[in-house]
Amino acid sequence: MDQLGLDEPRAAWQRAAGIVVLGLAAATWRRWPPAAFAAAAALGLTAAPSLFTLTYGPALATFALLMGRKAPRVKPALLAFGATALIGTAKIAVRDVDPVVEWLVLTGTLLFGAVFPWLAGRYLRQGRELAAAGWTRAAQLEREQRIVADRARLRERARIAQDMHDSLGHELSLIALRAGALQVAADLPERHRGAVTDLRVAASDATDRLHEIIGLLREEGDEAAPLAPAGESVRALVERAADSGLPVRYIAGGEGPRTELTGSEAEPEAEPEPEAEGENGRTVYRIVQEALTNAARHAPGAPITVEMGKAAVVVTNGPARRPGSGPGAGSGLVGLRARVEDLGGTLEAEPHGDGFRVLARLPAAVATPDPPPRHPAPGPAYARRRTLLAFGAALATGALLVGGAFAWYAYSRSNAVLEPADFARLKEGQAQTDAERLLPGRVATDPPEERAPTPPPPGADCRYYRASGELFVTVRHFRVCFRDGALVEKSVIPTAGALREKERVR
């Protein structure tokens, strides 16, 4: 390593201290990853200002990898990298060496020996976190699916309850209505009149109990399901009520000609009035059904008018002609009002004259716009792409820095070579101007002054040149000293290996 100049010789106590520091870093990296990395970086800077050493380089890269994998935050790592770069730059600045080459080597070492391993650790950490997040998301989706299934069951229960409330309540009201009409019939034998009376009272009581039970089963805010019998229109609903003895009149038409139906007197060949379809049509059917049921229960015998328009439906009943059941809970009208308002309409249910009126206005069906597309959440592919971009940017930066460092290294070394033949032509006492014609344009920026055989002459301007253009190896250097415009000394500085061999021979 010394022959290549990649490491510096150290005393035994320095190596022992390095082993102790690395042991402490290995023992504490799980709790303080940035501190362990800082310890390895401090050892590297102590050994070489450029941080490029074979002794502590592997430890530096290892702790950088562990810091990226263990530390959850990015800021401590960036602070550690920045502090290492600043300390290394300060050490290079106080040394009498070429600062450009040393700083580029420091930057390249920090980038490839610390930043890249840290990014690799971050990538491994992201993969582990994404896998854990995927399992968590799967568990959450499973829980949500169970909630949706439970909610669907509750909605189905509410749909059945609403169906019982509206359809069965309506049918029971018609049964009670028919029983009431049969009770007052003049040709009914007296022995059957009491049974009919009991039937009417039982139907009315069953309707009331049905309302109470449905009130317990319903969930407020649940969507109402389509409750109309298959293929039945509002006209058919009114006809069925009229056939049961309900005094109802049906008027269909808006601004144009009107078709009127009273009881069961409608002409079979009459053209049916077109009615609303979809959600609006089901809502209109429900309104008429609920209004007829309430009129039959609370105002028996009162004349009822159902008027269908293009954008409104009106159900009006007159005063009751005989006592009816008491006031109900009103849950049917409350649910209808909420449903009509959801469709953008209005529902009014209030006394009208001596009777009662239900007026509903529904807008024309409007197509629901498609929801805006949802952007998918970042997934594993997005995380991998970001990591690869970070690696690419760091690699490009490192390649530029290292390439620039090697280019400057080769240029400064090759242009500071004094050929041995030219060195031999230099003579002590030669004029400086004549001697400079044989010297290269640059001087060595990192002269091995400590290996010089003799100290430089006092007051002399000494220059150092390389004896060979070989790169990445230690070579001999020439020292040429000038004073008062003349060459006063020239000497050869051997390599470190040659100097040690000479000392062993002695």
Coordinates of N, CA and C in Angstrom, one line a residue, residues 423 446-457 462-465 475-481 489-500 502-503 506:
F423 N 18.3 17.1 -16.7 CA 18.8 17.3 -15.4 C 20.3 17.2 -15.4
D446 N 3.1 18.0 -5.1 CA 3.2 17.2 -3.8 C 4.7 16.7 -3.7
P447 N 5.6 17.6 -3.5 CA 7.0 17.2 -3.5 C 7.3 16.4 -2.2
P448 N 8.1 15.3 -2.3 CA 8.5 14.6 -1.1 C 9.6 15.2 -0.3
E449 N 9.4 16.4 0.3 CA 10.5 17.1 0.9 C 11.1 16.3 2.0
E450 N 10.4 15.5 2.7 CA 10.9 14.8 3.8 C 11.9 13.7 3.4
R451 N 11.9 13.3 2.2 CA 12.9 12.3 1.7 C 14.1 12.9 1.1
A452 N 14.2 14.2 1.0 CA 15.4 14.8 0.4 C 16.7 14.5 1.2
P453 N 17.8 14.2 0.5 CA 19.0 13.7 1.2 C 19.6 14.9 2.1
T454 N 19.5 16.1 1.7 CA 20.0 17.2 2.4 C 19.0 18.3 2.5
P455 N 19.0 19.2 3.5 CA 18.1 20.3 3.5 C 18.4 21.3 2.4
P456 N 17.4 22.0 2.0 CA 17.7 23.0 0.9 C 18.6 24.1 1.4
P457 N 19.4 24.7 0.5 CA 20.3 25.8 0.8 C 19.5 27.0 1.4
C462 N 13.7 26.7 -4.2 CA 13.8 25.3 -4.6 C 12.6 24.9 -5.3
R463 N 12.8 24.2 -6.4 CA 11.7 23.7 -7.2 C 11.9 22.2 -7.4
Y464 N 10.7 21.5 -7.4 CA 10.7 20.0 -7.4 C 10.1 19.5 -8.7
Y465 N 10.7 18.5 -9.4 CA 10.2 18.0 -10.6 C 10.2 16.5 -10.5
V475 N 7.7 7.9 -7.8 CA 8.9 8.0 -8.7 C 9.9 8.9 -8.0
R476 N 11.1 8.9 -8.6 CA 12.1 9.8 -8.1 C 11.8 11.3 -8.4
H477 N 12.3 12.2 -7.6 CA 12.1 13.6 -7.9 C 13.4 14.3 -8.0
F478 N 13.5 15.4 -8.7 CA 14.6 16.2 -8.8 C 14.4 17.6 -8.1
R479 N 15.4 18.0 -7.3 CA 15.3 19.3 -6.7 C 16.3 20.3 -7.3
V480 N 15.8 21.4 -7.7 CA 16.7 22.4 -8.4 C 16.5 23.7 -7.6
C481 N 17.6 24.3 -7.1 CA 17.5 25.5 -6.2 C 18.2 26.7 -6.9
E489 N 22.1 24.6 -6.4 CA 22.1 23.3 -6.0 C 21.1 22.4 -6.8
K490 N 21.5 21.2 -7.1 CA 20.6 20.2 -7.7 C 20.8 18.9 -7.1
S491 N 19.7 18.2 -6.8 CA 19.8 16.9 -6.1 C 18.7 16.0 -6.5
V492 N 18.9 14.7 -6.2 CA 17.9 13.6 -6.6 C 17.3 13.1 -5.3
I493 N 16.0 13.1 -5.3 CA 15.2 12.6 -4.1 C 14.7 11.2 -4.5
P494 N 15.2 10.1 -3.8 CA 14.8 8.8 -4.2 C 13.4 8.4 -3.7
T495 N 12.9 7.3 -4.2 CA 11.6 6.9 -3.8 C 11.6 6.3 -2.4
A496 N 10.4 6.2 -1.8 CA 10.4 5.7 -0.4 C 11.0 4.3 -0.3
G497 N 10.7 3.4 -1.3 CA 11.2 2.1 -1.3 C 12.7 2.0 -1.4
A498 N 13.3 2.8 -2.3 CA 14.7 2.9 -2.4 C 15.4 3.4 -1.2
L499 N 14.8 4.4 -0.5 CA 15.3 4.9 0.7 C 15.4 3.9 1.8
R500 N 14.3 3.1 2.0 CA 14.3 2.1 3.0 C 15.3 1.0 2.7
K502 N 18.1 1.4 1.1 CA 19.4 1.9 1.4 C 19.7 1.9 2.9
E503 N 18.7 2.2 3.7 CA 18.9 2.2 5.1 C 19.1 0.7 5.6
R506 N 22.7 -0.2 5.0 CA 23.6 0.4 6.0 C 23.5 -0.4 7.3

